[in-house]
Each structure stands twice: as structure tokens, then as C-alpha cells.
Amino acid sequence: MSVQRIEILGVPVDVCPKTDLEQKILSLLEKQGPSQIVFLSIWDLLKAKRNAEYAECLQKADLILPISKSILKGAKSLKKTIPIRYNPFEASISILTTLENRYKSLYLFGARKKALIAAERNVQKTFKGLRIVGRYVGYYKKEAEPGIIQAIQKSSPSLVLQSE
């Protein structure tokens, strides 16, 4: 597996060939504790430059996949290895297919209730071997957060799919 991490303006970006994505996902599933996959846009990269908490989140992420052409151009102009640009939808389908083939589970988190229910319905129809072990809308009161975290931990999903 040849995943290489580079830095663009101090922000980490992974060079992960599409042929190695499935193997990387499987290695993350075997790892103890949570793993984080980030789809990084140019706006996220710029946000990390001015927001230390977000920058720290990216530093700790296990896989950072660029989704903007600008990131690729930046790597090229900085004479770094040029990462592969991912389409978030296609990459998500690939990740969910990998999970389905191994009978893993999914927790859906975020978005509005109507969108979350539609996403759950679509996942159930498309990925019949993937178990959905829970869901929670993205708009909640701060006091509810410990209960949400506990619910996610108790359901112990293979993947928490989070929407903004």
C-alpha cells in the first residue's frame, strides 16, 4: 500500500492511488480506536490555516483525500508529489462497498431529519449487506452531545458517516 502524506502550506494531504483505497480502508478497520477520513477542499485547507482546532483535527486524521483541483495545482507548484483528486460521492460509494462486502456496520450522523431519512433509505436499498446501527440528526442542543457520543460508542459501528 503506497499512501504518502505531503504538506501543502502546512496542511497534510494524502497521496492515495485509487487502486490502494480499499486496502487503506481495510487497514483503518483493523486499527484499534477511531479513524478519521477527510475529504479536503481548498476552502478546508484555507480554514485550517486560520483555525488551530481544525488544523489539529486534520493533523490527527488517518486519511485526507483532496477534492479540489486547486490542491493538486498547489502541490505541483510546490514541486511535491501530486495527489489524486477524489470525487466525494464516488469515494463514499467505494468505501461503503468495501464495508458491505465485509458485512460491516454504519451509523449516520448529521444533516436535517428529512435528508437523513432519505440517506438511510438509499443506503438500505443500495447496500443490502451493510447494517445501519443508528442515526442522529446534525442539529441538536449542546447538552445532548454526551448522549449522542455514548449512543455511537454503544452501537460500535465500523463507520460513522457524518454530514455537515
mmCIF file of C-alpha atoms in Angstrom:
data_model
loop_
_atom_site.group_PDB
_atom_site.id
_atom_site.type_symbol
_atom_site.label_atom_id
_atom_site.label_comp_id
_atom_site.label_asym_id
_atom_site.label_seq_id
_atom_site.Cartn_x
_atom_site.Cartn_y
_atom_site.Cartn_z
ATOM 1 C CA MET A 1 0.000 0.000 0.000
ATOM 2 C CA SER A 2 1.599 3.241 -1.091
ATOM 3 C CA VAL A 3 -0.158 6.108 0.670
ATOM 4 C CA GLN A 4 2.144 9.086 1.047
ATOM 5 C CA ARG A 5 1.424 12.141 3.197
ATOM 6 C CA ILE A 6 2.565 15.515 1.914
ATOM 7 C CA GLU A 7 2.036 19.008 3.306
ATOM 8 C CA ILE A 8 0.655 21.929 1.388
ATOM 9 C CA LEU A 9 1.015 25.218 3.248
ATOM 10 C CA GLY A 10 1.480 23.220 6.446
ATOM 11 C CA VAL A 11 -1.737 21.231 5.939
ATOM 12 C CA PRO A 12 -1.461 17.459 5.466
ATOM 13 C CA VAL A 13 -2.790 15.859 2.271
ATOM 14 C CA ASP A 14 -2.549 12.178 1.373
ATOM 15 C CA VAL A 15 -1.443 10.833 -1.981
ATOM 16 C CA CYS A 16 -3.537 7.679 -2.159
ATOM 17 C CA PRO A 17 -3.836 5.942 -5.526
ATOM 18 C CA LYS A 18 -7.418 4.856 -6.177
ATOM 19 C CA THR A 19 -6.188 1.275 -6.507
ATOM 20 C CA ASP A 20 -4.950 1.428 -2.891
ATOM 21 C CA LEU A 21 -8.084 2.998 -1.363
ATOM 22 C CA GLU A 22 -9.781 -0.304 -0.490
ATOM 23 C CA GLN A 23 -6.651 -1.645 1.203
ATOM 24 C CA LYS A 24 -6.271 1.597 3.179
ATOM 25 C CA ILE A 25 -9.906 1.389 4.333
ATOM 26 C CA LEU A 26 -9.382 -2.218 5.436
ATOM 27 C CA SER A 27 -6.276 -1.230 7.404
ATOM 28 C CA LEU A 28 -8.277 1.522 9.139
ATOM 29 C CA LEU A 29 -10.975 -1.025 10.063
ATOM 30 C CA GLU A 30 -8.346 -3.227 11.724
ATOM 31 C CA LYS A 31 -6.855 -0.335 13.692
ATOM 32 C CA GLN A 32 -7.855 -0.012 17.345
ATOM 33 C CA GLY A 33 -9.841 3.120 18.164
ATOM 34 C CA PRO A 34 -11.477 5.605 15.851
ATOM 35 C CA SER A 35 -10.055 6.581 12.475
ATOM 36 C CA GLN A 36 -10.945 9.678 10.522
ATOM 37 C CA ILE A 37 -11.219 10.157 6.767
ATOM 38 C CA VAL A 38 -11.469 13.732 5.492
ATOM 39 C CA PHE A 39 -12.467 14.950 2.037
ATOM 40 C CA LEU A 40 -10.398 18.155 1.837
ATOM 41 C CA SER A 41 -11.447 21.088 -0.323
ATOM 42 C CA ILE A 42 -9.349 24.182 -0.944
ATOM 43 C CA TRP A 43 -11.658 26.066 1.435
ATOM 44 C CA ASP A 44 -10.983 23.474 4.154
ATOM 45 C CA LEU A 45 -7.242 23.850 3.553
ATOM 46 C CA LEU A 46 -7.538 27.624 3.967
ATOM 47 C CA LYS A 47 -9.730 27.168 7.053
ATOM 48 C CA ALA A 48 -7.005 25.015 8.620
ATOM 49 C CA LYS A 49 -4.522 27.866 8.113
ATOM 50 C CA ARG A 50 -6.558 30.182 10.374
ATOM 51 C CA ASN A 51 -8.285 27.727 12.738
ATOM 52 C CA ALA A 52 -5.872 25.867 15.028
ATOM 53 C CA GLU A 53 -8.516 23.405 16.255
ATOM 54 C CA TYR A 54 -9.426 22.394 12.700
ATOM 55 C CA ALA A 55 -5.739 22.167 11.751
ATOM 56 C CA GLU A 56 -5.172 19.808 14.700
ATOM 57 C CA CYS A 57 -8.132 17.690 13.552
ATOM 58 C CA LEU A 58 -6.529 17.362 10.122
ATOM 59 C CA GLN A 59 -3.137 16.510 11.620
ATOM 60 C CA LYS A 60 -4.761 13.609 13.517
ATOM 61 C CA ALA A 61 -6.824 12.343 10.545
ATOM 62 C CA ASP A 62 -5.840 8.942 9.192
ATOM 63 C CA LEU A 63 -6.687 9.674 5.568
ATOM 64 C CA ILE A 64 -7.039 13.090 3.906
ATOM 65 C CA LEU A 65 -8.315 12.919 0.347
ATOM 66 C CA PRO A 66 -8.214 16.113 -1.752
ATOM 67 C CA ILE A 67 -11.349 17.035 -3.701
ATOM 68 C CA SER A 68 -10.235 20.338 -5.270
ATOM 69 C CA LYS A 69 -8.135 20.893 -8.384
ATOM 70 C CA SER A 70 -6.507 23.824 -6.607
ATOM 71 C CA ILE A 71 -4.877 21.475 -4.095
ATOM 72 C CA LEU A 72 -3.350 19.465 -6.939
ATOM 73 C CA LYS A 73 -2.100 22.648 -8.620
ATOM 74 C CA GLY A 74 -0.641 23.814 -5.299
ATOM 75 C CA ALA A 75 1.234 20.534 -4.866
ATOM 76 C CA LYS A 76 2.558 20.790 -8.422
ATOM 77 C CA SER A 77 3.742 24.388 -7.987
ATOM 78 C CA LEU A 78 5.432 23.441 -4.689
ATOM 79 C CA LYS A 79 7.146 20.549 -6.519
ATOM 80 C CA LYS A 80 5.520 17.958 -4.249
ATOM 81 C CA THR A 81 4.064 14.610 -5.267
ATOM 82 C CA ILE A 82 0.753 15.411 -6.941
ATOM 83 C CA PRO A 83 -2.131 13.785 -5.055
ATOM 84 C CA ILE A 84 -5.054 12.058 -6.727
ATOM 85 C CA ARG A 85 -8.236 14.117 -6.766
ATOM 86 C CA TYR A 86 -11.235 12.270 -5.365
ATOM 87 C CA ASN A 87 -14.905 12.771 -6.075
ATOM 88 C CA PRO A 88 -16.533 12.535 -2.610
ATOM 89 C CA PHE A 89 -19.600 10.717 -3.934
ATOM 90 C CA GLU A 90 -17.610 8.086 -5.833
ATOM 91 C CA ALA A 91 -15.171 7.618 -2.952
ATOM 92 C CA SER A 92 -18.049 7.232 -0.487
ATOM 93 C CA ILE A 93 -19.630 4.575 -2.717
ATOM 94 C CA SER A 94 -16.287 2.764 -2.872
ATOM 95 C CA ILE A 95 -15.895 2.915 0.919
ATOM 96 C CA LEU A 96 -19.463 1.712 1.525
ATOM 97 C CA THR A 97 -18.979 -1.125 -0.972
ATOM 98 C CA THR A 98 -15.835 -2.204 0.878
ATOM 99 C CA LEU A 99 -17.781 -2.211 4.152
ATOM 100 C CA GLU A 100 -20.741 -4.056 2.630
ATOM 101 C CA ASN A 101 -18.510 -6.799 1.216
ATOM 102 C CA ARG A 102 -17.269 -7.466 4.744
ATOM 103 C CA TYR A 103 -20.683 -7.213 6.470
ATOM 104 C CA LYS A 104 -19.734 -4.119 8.467
ATOM 105 C CA SER A 105 -21.988 -1.523 10.090
ATOM 106 C CA LEU A 106 -22.759 2.156 9.622
ATOM 107 C CA TYR A 107 -24.000 4.993 11.824
ATOM 108 C CA LEU A 108 -25.459 8.040 10.052
ATOM 109 C CA PHE A 109 -24.914 11.397 11.700
ATOM 110 C CA GLY A 110 -25.744 14.928 10.642
ATOM 111 C CA ALA A 111 -27.957 16.788 8.186
ATOM 112 C CA ARG A 112 -31.628 17.550 8.652
ATOM 113 C CA LYS A 113 -34.107 14.840 9.570
ATOM 114 C CA LYS A 114 -35.646 14.577 6.098
ATOM 115 C CA ALA A 115 -32.236 14.308 4.397
ATOM 116 C CA LEU A 116 -31.025 11.786 6.980
ATOM 117 C CA ILE A 117 -34.057 9.538 6.463
ATOM 118 C CA ALA A 118 -33.605 9.740 2.681
ATOM 119 C CA ALA A 119 -29.911 8.849 3.033
ATOM 120 C CA GLU A 120 -30.768 5.890 5.258
ATOM 121 C CA ARG A 121 -33.360 4.650 2.766
ATOM 122 C CA ASN A 122 -30.880 4.968 -0.115
ATOM 123 C CA VAL A 123 -28.135 3.135 1.773
ATOM 124 C CA GLN A 124 -30.524 0.313 2.728
ATOM 125 C CA LYS A 125 -31.659 -0.114 -0.885
ATOM 126 C CA THR A 126 -28.186 0.085 -2.418
ATOM 127 C CA PHE A 127 -26.014 -1.681 0.170
ATOM 128 C CA LYS A 128 -28.104 -4.583 1.432
ATOM 129 C CA GLY A 129 -25.187 -6.215 3.291
ATOM 130 C CA LEU A 130 -24.389 -3.042 5.255
ATOM 131 C CA ARG A 131 -26.140 -2.773 8.635
ATOM 132 C CA ILE A 132 -27.252 0.664 9.804
ATOM 133 C CA VAL A 133 -26.888 0.596 13.587
ATOM 134 C CA GLY A 134 -28.129 4.121 14.300
ATOM 135 C CA ARG A 135 -28.709 7.654 13.129
ATOM 136 C CA TYR A 136 -28.948 11.122 14.635
ATOM 137 C CA VAL A 137 -29.728 14.482 13.045
ATOM 138 C CA GLY A 138 -26.998 17.092 12.976
ATOM 139 C CA TYR A 139 -28.905 19.853 14.707
ATOM 140 C CA TYR A 140 -29.039 19.255 18.457
ATOM 141 C CA LYS A 141 -28.558 21.090 21.732
ATOM 142 C CA LYS A 142 -25.069 21.097 23.244
ATOM 143 C CA GLU A 143 -26.365 19.173 26.299
ATOM 144 C CA ALA A 144 -27.315 16.232 24.057
ATOM 145 C CA GLU A 145 -23.739 15.691 22.832
ATOM 146 C CA PRO A 146 -22.570 13.280 25.598
ATOM 147 C CA GLY A 147 -25.629 11.083 24.983
ATOM 148 C CA ILE A 148 -25.010 11.078 21.234
ATOM 149 C CA ILE A 149 -21.369 10.098 21.721
ATOM 150 C CA GLN A 150 -22.417 7.327 24.095
ATOM 151 C CA ALA A 151 -25.022 6.040 21.614
ATOM 152 C CA ILE A 152 -22.421 5.930 18.842
ATOM 153 C CA GLN A 153 -19.933 4.144 21.102
ATOM 154 C CA LYS A 154 -22.504 1.577 22.260
ATOM 155 C CA SER A 155 -23.574 0.772 18.714
ATOM 156 C CA SER A 156 -19.858 0.384 17.792
ATOM 157 C CA PRO A 157 -20.261 0.989 14.065
ATOM 158 C CA SER A 158 -17.496 0.272 11.572
ATOM 159 C CA LEU A 159 -18.081 3.726 10.084
ATOM 160 C CA VAL A 160 -19.804 6.907 11.212
ATOM 161 C CA LEU A 161 -20.849 8.785 8.101
ATOM 162 C CA GLN A 162 -21.061 12.442 9.054
ATOM 163 C CA SER A 163 -22.696 15.212 7.076
ATOM 164 C CA GLU A 164 -22.192 18.923 7.603
#
